[in-house]
Every structure is written in C-alpha cells, then in structure tokens.
C-alpha cells in the first residue's frame, strides 16, 4: 500500500471513530466522553485511539469539530442547493428537522444536548461549542438578510429575531421528540416556521401552502 493509501485509510478510520464519538456523546454526554469509553464502544484498544488523540480533551474538541462537519454535510450543504431567499431559509429548517426525524444520532441533537451540558462548564470545549453556535447563528442571520435583500421578506423585518425563532423551533422539536410524540413535534416545528414565513413573505407562493 502506498503512503497516500495508508493516510487515506487512517483518515477514514479517524472519521468513523469520531462519528461514533458524536453519537455516543448524544447519549452519555460529551463531558464524560473518554478514550477508554470510545474504545469500548468501538471494540478497539485504547492505545489505537491514543495515536489520534493524546488526551480526553483533545478527543472532545475533535468530536465537536466532527459534529460541525456532520451538520454541514447533512443540513447546510443540502439547503444551499435551494434558491436564495425564503426558499433557502425554509430548506435549511426542513433539512434540520429531517435530520432529527431520521434519527441519525441516537440521543437526538449533539448541539442541543451540549448547549445545556456546557452552560456552566468553562474551558476549551465550551469555547469551541460557543464558536460553533455563533457561526450557526450568523449563518441563519445571513439567510434571513439575503431574503430581505431580495425583497422576499419585508425591509423592516428583525433579522436576529427571525433567526432566533427558527433556531428555537429546531431545538424545541428535537427536545420534545425525546419525551413526547416525535411526529407531532416535528410537524409543529415545520408548520410553525412555514406559517411565520408565509405571513411575512410578499409572495407566499414561493413557499408550500401547507404540509401533508
């Protein structure tokens, strides 16, 4: 095998391990995630993982970064294929709810869970999470502003407020889906934002009339 081949295989192994770490963190918490815990879950030796991450904190930081990449791959990138404006804003919300509904992660949402878990835990992991939240919020605000600039939302719309509302609907949906009927939670989250957008949009025909 060539050096490039070994590097590629090593990167695939690392990514697979981090995918498992993200999933594990949604069930057992990120703060408690350790190399030993991940090794047990994967059925591999702790020393094999130690070659990738030299400490528990290094693993936790890498897990946050992998969760961000997963979010980009499964939610942001598909939504960006929709036309700019209210349709893209609607697409990112539905992609997020679809991601939750598919139960890709056993514990619901990595970011919703860690947001509560790390509210009172200062340190590098909390800082990395806070930066991810800031980037996500800035992305939502950018999509709202694009819709305003295109005339698909009123010029006087409160951009940060609307971005906050769509994010809050997503968080509420995934948290309620863990304790209550998930289909109802996801339907309410979709309908809530659709009604909000249609009420604001000068041309509501850009959006679905309703949900089946």
PDB file of C-alpha atoms in Angstrom:
ATOM      1  CA  UNK A   1       0.000   0.000   0.000  1.00  0.00           C
ATOM      2  CA  UNK A   2       1.292   3.476  -0.825  1.00  0.00           C
ATOM      3  CA  UNK A   3       1.817   6.149   1.815  1.00  0.00           C
ATOM      4  CA  UNK A   4      -1.152   8.066   0.379  1.00  0.00           C
ATOM      5  CA  UNK A   5      -3.283   4.949   0.698  1.00  0.00           C
ATOM      6  CA  UNK A   6      -2.310   4.487   4.340  1.00  0.00           C
ATOM      7  CA  UNK A   7      -3.062   8.132   5.066  1.00  0.00           C
ATOM      8  CA  UNK A   8      -6.479   7.864   3.411  1.00  0.00           C
ATOM      9  CA  UNK A   9      -7.300   4.705   5.340  1.00  0.00           C
ATOM     10  CA  UNK A  10      -6.148   6.331   8.562  1.00  0.00           C
ATOM     11  CA  UNK A  11      -8.369   9.346   7.901  1.00  0.00           C
ATOM     12  CA  UNK A  12     -11.370   7.114   7.209  1.00  0.00           C
ATOM     13  CA  UNK A  13     -10.719   5.273  10.470  1.00  0.00           C
ATOM     14  CA  UNK A  14     -10.431   8.560  12.348  1.00  0.00           C
ATOM     15  CA  UNK A  15     -13.661   9.904  10.834  1.00  0.00           C
ATOM     16  CA  UNK A  16     -15.538   6.689  11.651  1.00  0.00           C
ATOM     17  CA  UNK A  17     -14.291   6.857  15.244  1.00  0.00           C
ATOM     18  CA  UNK A  18     -15.402  10.484  15.545  1.00  0.00           C
ATOM     19  CA  UNK A  19     -18.819   9.667  14.087  1.00  0.00           C
ATOM     20  CA  UNK A  20     -19.138   7.089  16.860  1.00  0.00           C
ATOM     21  CA  UNK A  21     -17.963   9.665  19.397  1.00  0.00           C
ATOM     22  CA  UNK A  22     -20.593  12.176  18.261  1.00  0.00           C
ATOM     23  CA  UNK A  23     -23.312   9.539  18.560  1.00  0.00           C
ATOM     24  CA  UNK A  24     -22.040   8.394  21.951  1.00  0.00           C
ATOM     25  CA  UNK A  25     -21.935  11.977  23.249  1.00  0.00           C
ATOM     26  CA  UNK A  26     -25.624  12.444  22.446  1.00  0.00           C
ATOM     27  CA  UNK A  27     -26.453   9.572  24.790  1.00  0.00           C
ATOM     28  CA  UNK A  28     -23.812   9.694  27.534  1.00  0.00           C
ATOM     29  CA  UNK A  29     -22.756  13.344  27.347  1.00  0.00           C
ATOM     30  CA  UNK A  30     -19.692  14.994  25.874  1.00  0.00           C
ATOM     31  CA  UNK A  31     -18.084  15.845  29.220  1.00  0.00           C
ATOM     32  CA  UNK A  32     -17.844  12.186  30.142  1.00  0.00           C
ATOM     33  CA  UNK A  33     -16.531  11.092  26.756  1.00  0.00           C
ATOM     34  CA  UNK A  34     -13.127   9.468  27.100  1.00  0.00           C
ATOM     35  CA  UNK A  35     -10.711   7.442  25.025  1.00  0.00           C
ATOM     36  CA  UNK A  36     -11.489   4.363  27.133  1.00  0.00           C
ATOM     37  CA  UNK A  37     -15.249   4.810  26.690  1.00  0.00           C
ATOM     38  CA  UNK A  38     -14.911   5.247  22.923  1.00  0.00           C
ATOM     39  CA  UNK A  39     -12.541   2.275  22.651  1.00  0.00           C
ATOM     40  CA  UNK A  40     -15.082   0.088  24.467  1.00  0.00           C
ATOM     41  CA  UNK A  41     -17.867   1.265  22.157  1.00  0.00           C
ATOM     42  CA  UNK A  42     -15.785   0.540  19.055  1.00  0.00           C
ATOM     43  CA  UNK A  43     -14.287  -2.700  20.338  1.00  0.00           C
ATOM     44  CA  UNK A  44     -10.728  -1.477  19.794  1.00  0.00           C
ATOM     45  CA  UNK A  45      -7.742  -0.825  22.019  1.00  0.00           C
ATOM     46  CA  UNK A  46      -7.370   2.488  23.827  1.00  0.00           C
ATOM     47  CA  UNK A  47      -3.767   2.671  22.566  1.00  0.00           C
ATOM     48  CA  UNK A  48      -5.026   2.671  18.982  1.00  0.00           C
ATOM     49  CA  UNK A  49      -7.128   5.746  19.658  1.00  0.00           C
ATOM     50  CA  UNK A  50      -4.297   7.367  21.604  1.00  0.00           C
ATOM     51  CA  UNK A  51      -2.383   7.613  18.332  1.00  0.00           C
ATOM     52  CA  UNK A  52      -5.069  10.054  17.111  1.00  0.00           C
ATOM     53  CA  UNK A  53      -5.886  11.947  20.321  1.00  0.00           C
ATOM     54  CA  UNK A  54      -3.438  12.342  23.169  1.00  0.00           C
ATOM     55  CA  UNK A  55      -5.979  13.300  25.814  1.00  0.00           C
ATOM     56  CA  UNK A  56      -9.654  13.238  26.723  1.00  0.00           C
ATOM     57  CA  UNK A  57      -9.927  16.949  25.968  1.00  0.00           C
ATOM     58  CA  UNK A  58      -8.326  16.526  22.543  1.00  0.00           C
ATOM     59  CA  UNK A  59     -10.919  13.845  21.750  1.00  0.00           C
ATOM     60  CA  UNK A  60     -13.762  16.076  22.961  1.00  0.00           C
ATOM     61  CA  UNK A  61     -12.573  19.007  20.828  1.00  0.00           C
ATOM     62  CA  UNK A  62     -12.232  16.758  17.783  1.00  0.00           C
ATOM     63  CA  UNK A  63     -15.738  15.428  18.447  1.00  0.00           C
ATOM     64  CA  UNK A  64     -17.155  18.954  18.398  1.00  0.00           C
ATOM     65  CA  UNK A  65     -15.381  19.615  15.108  1.00  0.00           C
ATOM     66  CA  UNK A  66     -16.748  16.396  13.628  1.00  0.00           C
ATOM     67  CA  UNK A  67     -20.279  17.273  14.764  1.00  0.00           C
ATOM     68  CA  UNK A  68     -19.903  20.629  12.984  1.00  0.00           C
ATOM     69  CA  UNK A  69     -18.724  18.881   9.804  1.00  0.00           C
ATOM     70  CA  UNK A  70     -21.637  16.444  10.033  1.00  0.00           C
ATOM     71  CA  UNK A  71     -24.048  19.384  10.394  1.00  0.00           C
ATOM     72  CA  UNK A  72     -22.530  20.998   7.314  1.00  0.00           C
ATOM     73  CA  UNK A  73     -22.775  17.787   5.274  1.00  0.00           C
ATOM     74  CA  UNK A  74     -26.323  16.843   6.224  1.00  0.00           C
ATOM     75  CA  UNK A  75     -28.065  20.180   6.786  1.00  0.00           C
ATOM     76  CA  UNK A  76     -26.224  23.223   5.466  1.00  0.00           C
ATOM     77  CA  UNK A  77     -24.943  21.908   2.144  1.00  0.00           C
ATOM     78  CA  UNK A  78     -28.278  20.359   1.026  1.00  0.00           C
ATOM     79  CA  UNK A  79     -30.100  23.583   1.969  1.00  0.00           C
ATOM     80  CA  UNK A  80     -27.693  25.713  -0.057  1.00  0.00           C
ATOM     81  CA  UNK A  81     -28.899  23.987  -3.201  1.00  0.00           C
ATOM     82  CA  UNK A  82     -32.251  25.778  -2.803  1.00  0.00           C
ATOM     83  CA  UNK A  83     -32.659  29.248  -4.375  1.00  0.00           C
ATOM     84  CA  UNK A  84     -31.524  32.136  -2.205  1.00  0.00           C
ATOM     85  CA  UNK A  85     -34.193  33.865  -0.169  1.00  0.00           C
ATOM     86  CA  UNK A  86     -37.152  32.431   1.725  1.00  0.00           C
ATOM     87  CA  UNK A  87     -36.872  29.097  -0.089  1.00  0.00           C
ATOM     88  CA  UNK A  88     -33.323  28.590   1.184  1.00  0.00           C
ATOM     89  CA  UNK A  89     -34.347  29.648   4.681  1.00  0.00           C
ATOM     90  CA  UNK A  90     -37.194  27.156   4.575  1.00  0.00           C
ATOM     91  CA  UNK A  91     -34.861  24.483   3.152  1.00  0.00           C
ATOM     92  CA  UNK A  92     -32.365  24.752   5.995  1.00  0.00           C
ATOM     93  CA  UNK A  93     -35.126  24.399   8.578  1.00  0.00           C
ATOM     94  CA  UNK A  94     -36.666  21.355   6.890  1.00  0.00           C
ATOM     95  CA  UNK A  95     -33.240  19.765   6.383  1.00  0.00           C
ATOM     96  CA  UNK A  96     -32.597  20.137  10.098  1.00  0.00           C
ATOM     97  CA  UNK A  97     -35.935  18.613  11.085  1.00  0.00           C
ATOM     98  CA  UNK A  98     -35.455  15.796   8.559  1.00  0.00           C
ATOM     99  CA  UNK A  99     -32.035  15.100  10.096  1.00  0.00           C
ATOM    100  CA  UNK A 100     -33.634  14.749  13.506  1.00  0.00           C
ATOM    101  CA  UNK A 101     -36.540  12.670  12.191  1.00  0.00           C
ATOM    102  CA  UNK A 102     -34.109  10.237  10.534  1.00  0.00           C
ATOM    103  CA  UNK A 103     -32.618   9.564  13.990  1.00  0.00           C
ATOM    104  CA  UNK A 104     -29.087   9.749  12.665  1.00  0.00           C
ATOM    105  CA  UNK A 105     -27.918  10.336  16.232  1.00  0.00           C
ATOM    106  CA  UNK A 106     -29.351   8.087  18.958  1.00  0.00           C
ATOM    107  CA  UNK A 107     -29.598  10.871  21.543  1.00  0.00           C
ATOM    108  CA  UNK A 108     -31.279  13.459  19.334  1.00  0.00           C
ATOM    109  CA  UNK A 109     -29.107  16.507  18.680  1.00  0.00           C
ATOM    110  CA  UNK A 110     -25.436  16.849  19.585  1.00  0.00           C
ATOM    111  CA  UNK A 111     -25.628  20.636  19.790  1.00  0.00           C
ATOM    112  CA  UNK A 112     -28.907  20.924  21.679  1.00  0.00           C
ATOM    113  CA  UNK A 113     -27.593  18.456  24.261  1.00  0.00           C
ATOM    114  CA  UNK A 114     -24.172  20.013  24.679  1.00  0.00           C
ATOM    115  CA  UNK A 115     -25.618  23.529  24.861  1.00  0.00           C
ATOM    116  CA  UNK A 116     -27.293  22.549  28.135  1.00  0.00           C
ATOM    117  CA  UNK A 117     -24.423  20.353  29.288  1.00  0.00           C
ATOM    118  CA  UNK A 118     -21.764  23.053  28.948  1.00  0.00           C
ATOM    119  CA  UNK A 119     -23.703  26.133  30.080  1.00  0.00           C
ATOM    120  CA  UNK A 120     -21.830  26.068  33.389  1.00  0.00           C
ATOM    121  CA  UNK A 121     -18.595  24.355  32.341  1.00  0.00           C
ATOM    122  CA  UNK A 122     -15.859  26.848  31.399  1.00  0.00           C
ATOM    123  CA  UNK A 123     -12.892  25.750  29.336  1.00  0.00           C
ATOM    124  CA  UNK A 124     -11.687  24.971  25.809  1.00  0.00           C
ATOM    125  CA  UNK A 125     -14.549  22.584  24.970  1.00  0.00           C
ATOM    126  CA  UNK A 126     -17.186  25.139  25.961  1.00  0.00           C
ATOM    127  CA  UNK A 127     -15.334  27.791  23.954  1.00  0.00           C
ATOM    128  CA  UNK A 128     -15.285  25.531  20.875  1.00  0.00           C
ATOM    129  CA  UNK A 129     -19.010  24.877  21.240  1.00  0.00           C
ATOM    130  CA  UNK A 130     -19.742  28.587  21.685  1.00  0.00           C
ATOM    131  CA  UNK A 131     -17.867  29.352  18.483  1.00  0.00           C
ATOM    132  CA  UNK A 132     -19.898  26.716  16.613  1.00  0.00           C
ATOM    133  CA  UNK A 133     -23.145  28.221  17.935  1.00  0.00           C
ATOM    134  CA  UNK A 134     -22.044  31.706  16.878  1.00  0.00           C
ATOM    135  CA  UNK A 135     -21.249  30.534  13.347  1.00  0.00           C
ATOM    136  CA  UNK A 136     -24.607  28.760  13.062  1.00  0.00           C
ATOM    137  CA  UNK A 137     -26.481  31.834  14.269  1.00  0.00           C
ATOM    138  CA  UNK A 138     -24.538  34.056  11.872  1.00  0.00           C
ATOM    139  CA  UNK A 139     -25.409  31.679   9.034  1.00  0.00           C
ATOM    140  CA  UNK A 140     -29.126  31.858   9.846  1.00  0.00           C
ATOM    141  CA  UNK A 141     -28.981  35.639  10.058  1.00  0.00           C
ATOM    142  CA  UNK A 142     -27.232  35.742   6.683  1.00  0.00           C
ATOM    143  CA  UNK A 143     -30.006  33.688   5.097  1.00  0.00           C
ATOM    144  CA  UNK A 144     -32.660  35.996   6.564  1.00  0.00           C
ATOM    145  CA  UNK A 145     -30.778  39.072   5.356  1.00  0.00           C
ATOM    146  CA  UNK A 146     -30.469  37.598   1.860  1.00  0.00           C
ATOM    147  CA  UNK A 147     -34.241  37.141   1.775  1.00  0.00           C
ATOM    148  CA  UNK A 148     -34.687  40.773   2.841  1.00  0.00           C
ATOM    149  CA  UNK A 149     -32.239  41.974   0.185  1.00  0.00           C
ATOM    150  CA  UNK A 150     -34.145  40.020  -2.478  1.00  0.00           C
ATOM    151  CA  UNK A 151     -37.440  41.571  -1.409  1.00  0.00           C
ATOM    152  CA  UNK A 152     -38.787  38.211  -0.260  1.00  0.00           C
ATOM    153  CA  UNK A 153     -39.041  39.456   3.329  1.00  0.00           C
ATOM    154  CA  UNK A 154     -40.002  42.988   4.443  1.00  0.00           C
ATOM    155  CA  UNK A 155     -37.193  45.512   4.757  1.00  0.00           C
ATOM    156  CA  UNK A 156     -38.108  46.154   8.388  1.00  0.00           C
ATOM    157  CA  UNK A 157     -38.008  42.510   9.476  1.00  0.00           C
ATOM    158  CA  UNK A 158     -35.987  41.940  12.653  1.00  0.00           C
ATOM    159  CA  UNK A 159     -33.205  39.739  11.250  1.00  0.00           C
ATOM    160  CA  UNK A 160     -31.726  38.460  14.552  1.00  0.00           C
ATOM    161  CA  UNK A 161     -35.211  37.813  15.915  1.00  0.00           C
ATOM    162  CA  UNK A 162     -36.304  35.682  12.960  1.00  0.00           C
ATOM    163  CA  UNK A 163     -33.026  33.748  13.050  1.00  0.00           C
ATOM    164  CA  UNK A 164     -33.592  33.149  16.764  1.00  0.00           C
ATOM    165  CA  UNK A 165     -37.121  31.902  16.138  1.00  0.00           C
ATOM    166  CA  UNK A 166     -36.148  29.337  13.523  1.00  0.00           C
ATOM    167  CA  UNK A 167     -33.350  28.006  15.724  1.00  0.00           C
ATOM    168  CA  UNK A 168     -35.656  27.845  18.739  1.00  0.00           C
ATOM    169  CA  UNK A 169     -38.195  25.820  16.763  1.00  0.00           C
ATOM    170  CA  UNK A 170     -35.486  23.321  15.841  1.00  0.00           C
ATOM    171  CA  UNK A 171     -34.277  22.957  19.426  1.00  0.00           C
ATOM    172  CA  UNK A 172     -37.809  22.615  20.762  1.00  0.00           C
ATOM    173  CA  UNK A 173     -38.651  19.968  18.163  1.00  0.00           C
ATOM    174  CA  UNK A 174     -35.719  17.705  18.958  1.00  0.00           C
ATOM    175  CA  UNK A 175     -36.049  18.068  22.725  1.00  0.00           C
ATOM    176  CA  UNK A 176     -39.801  17.364  22.703  1.00  0.00           C
ATOM    177  CA  UNK A 177     -39.326  14.443  20.325  1.00  0.00           C
ATOM    178  CA  UNK A 178     -37.353  12.600  23.010  1.00  0.00           C
ATOM    179  CA  UNK A 179     -40.196  12.626  25.536  1.00  0.00           C
ATOM    180  CA  UNK A 180     -43.371  13.159  23.517  1.00  0.00           C
ATOM    181  CA  UNK A 181     -44.656  12.013  20.138  1.00  0.00           C
ATOM    182  CA  UNK A 182     -41.840  12.813  17.689  1.00  0.00           C
ATOM    183  CA  UNK A 183     -44.051  13.114  14.604  1.00  0.00           C
ATOM    184  CA  UNK A 184     -46.150  15.761  16.324  1.00  0.00           C
ATOM    185  CA  UNK A 185     -43.066  17.664  17.487  1.00  0.00           C
ATOM    186  CA  UNK A 186     -41.543  17.701  14.013  1.00  0.00           C
ATOM    187  CA  UNK A 187     -44.831  18.648  12.356  1.00  0.00           C
ATOM    188  CA  UNK A 188     -45.343  21.579  14.708  1.00  0.00           C
ATOM    189  CA  UNK A 189     -41.794  22.790  14.086  1.00  0.00           C
ATOM    190  CA  UNK A 190     -42.266  22.671  10.319  1.00  0.00           C
ATOM    191  CA  UNK A 191     -45.724  24.245  10.366  1.00  0.00           C
ATOM    192  CA  UNK A 192     -44.713  26.940  12.837  1.00  0.00           C
ATOM    193  CA  UNK A 193     -41.930  28.280  10.671  1.00  0.00           C
ATOM    194  CA  UNK A 194     -43.833  27.831   7.423  1.00  0.00           C
ATOM    195  CA  UNK A 195     -46.737  29.928   8.756  1.00  0.00           C
ATOM    196  CA  UNK A 196     -44.278  32.555  10.010  1.00  0.00           C
ATOM    197  CA  UNK A 197     -42.532  32.829   6.640  1.00  0.00           C
ATOM    198  CA  UNK A 198     -45.731  32.868   4.595  1.00  0.00           C
ATOM    199  CA  UNK A 199     -47.146  35.638   6.782  1.00  0.00           C
ATOM    200  CA  UNK A 200     -44.029  37.745   6.215  1.00  0.00           C
ATOM    201  CA  UNK A 201     -43.309  36.988   2.558  1.00  0.00           C
ATOM    202  CA  UNK A 202     -44.841  39.408  -0.003  1.00  0.00           C
ATOM    203  CA  UNK A 203     -45.061  36.454  -2.411  1.00  0.00           C
ATOM    204  CA  UNK A 204     -46.127  33.454  -0.308  1.00  0.00           C
ATOM    205  CA  UNK A 205     -46.404  31.317  -3.471  1.00  0.00           C
ATOM    206  CA  UNK A 206     -42.627  30.887  -3.161  1.00  0.00           C
ATOM    207  CA  UNK A 207     -43.369  28.590  -0.229  1.00  0.00           C
ATOM    208  CA  UNK A 208     -45.538  25.495   0.211  1.00  0.00           C
ATOM    209  CA  UNK A 209     -49.162  26.209   1.063  1.00  0.00           C
ATOM    210  CA  UNK A 210     -49.131  23.609   3.804  1.00  0.00           C
ATOM    211  CA  UNK A 211     -47.768  20.277   4.856  1.00  0.00           C
ATOM    212  CA  UNK A 212     -49.276  16.903   4.084  1.00  0.00           C
TER     213      UNK A 212
END
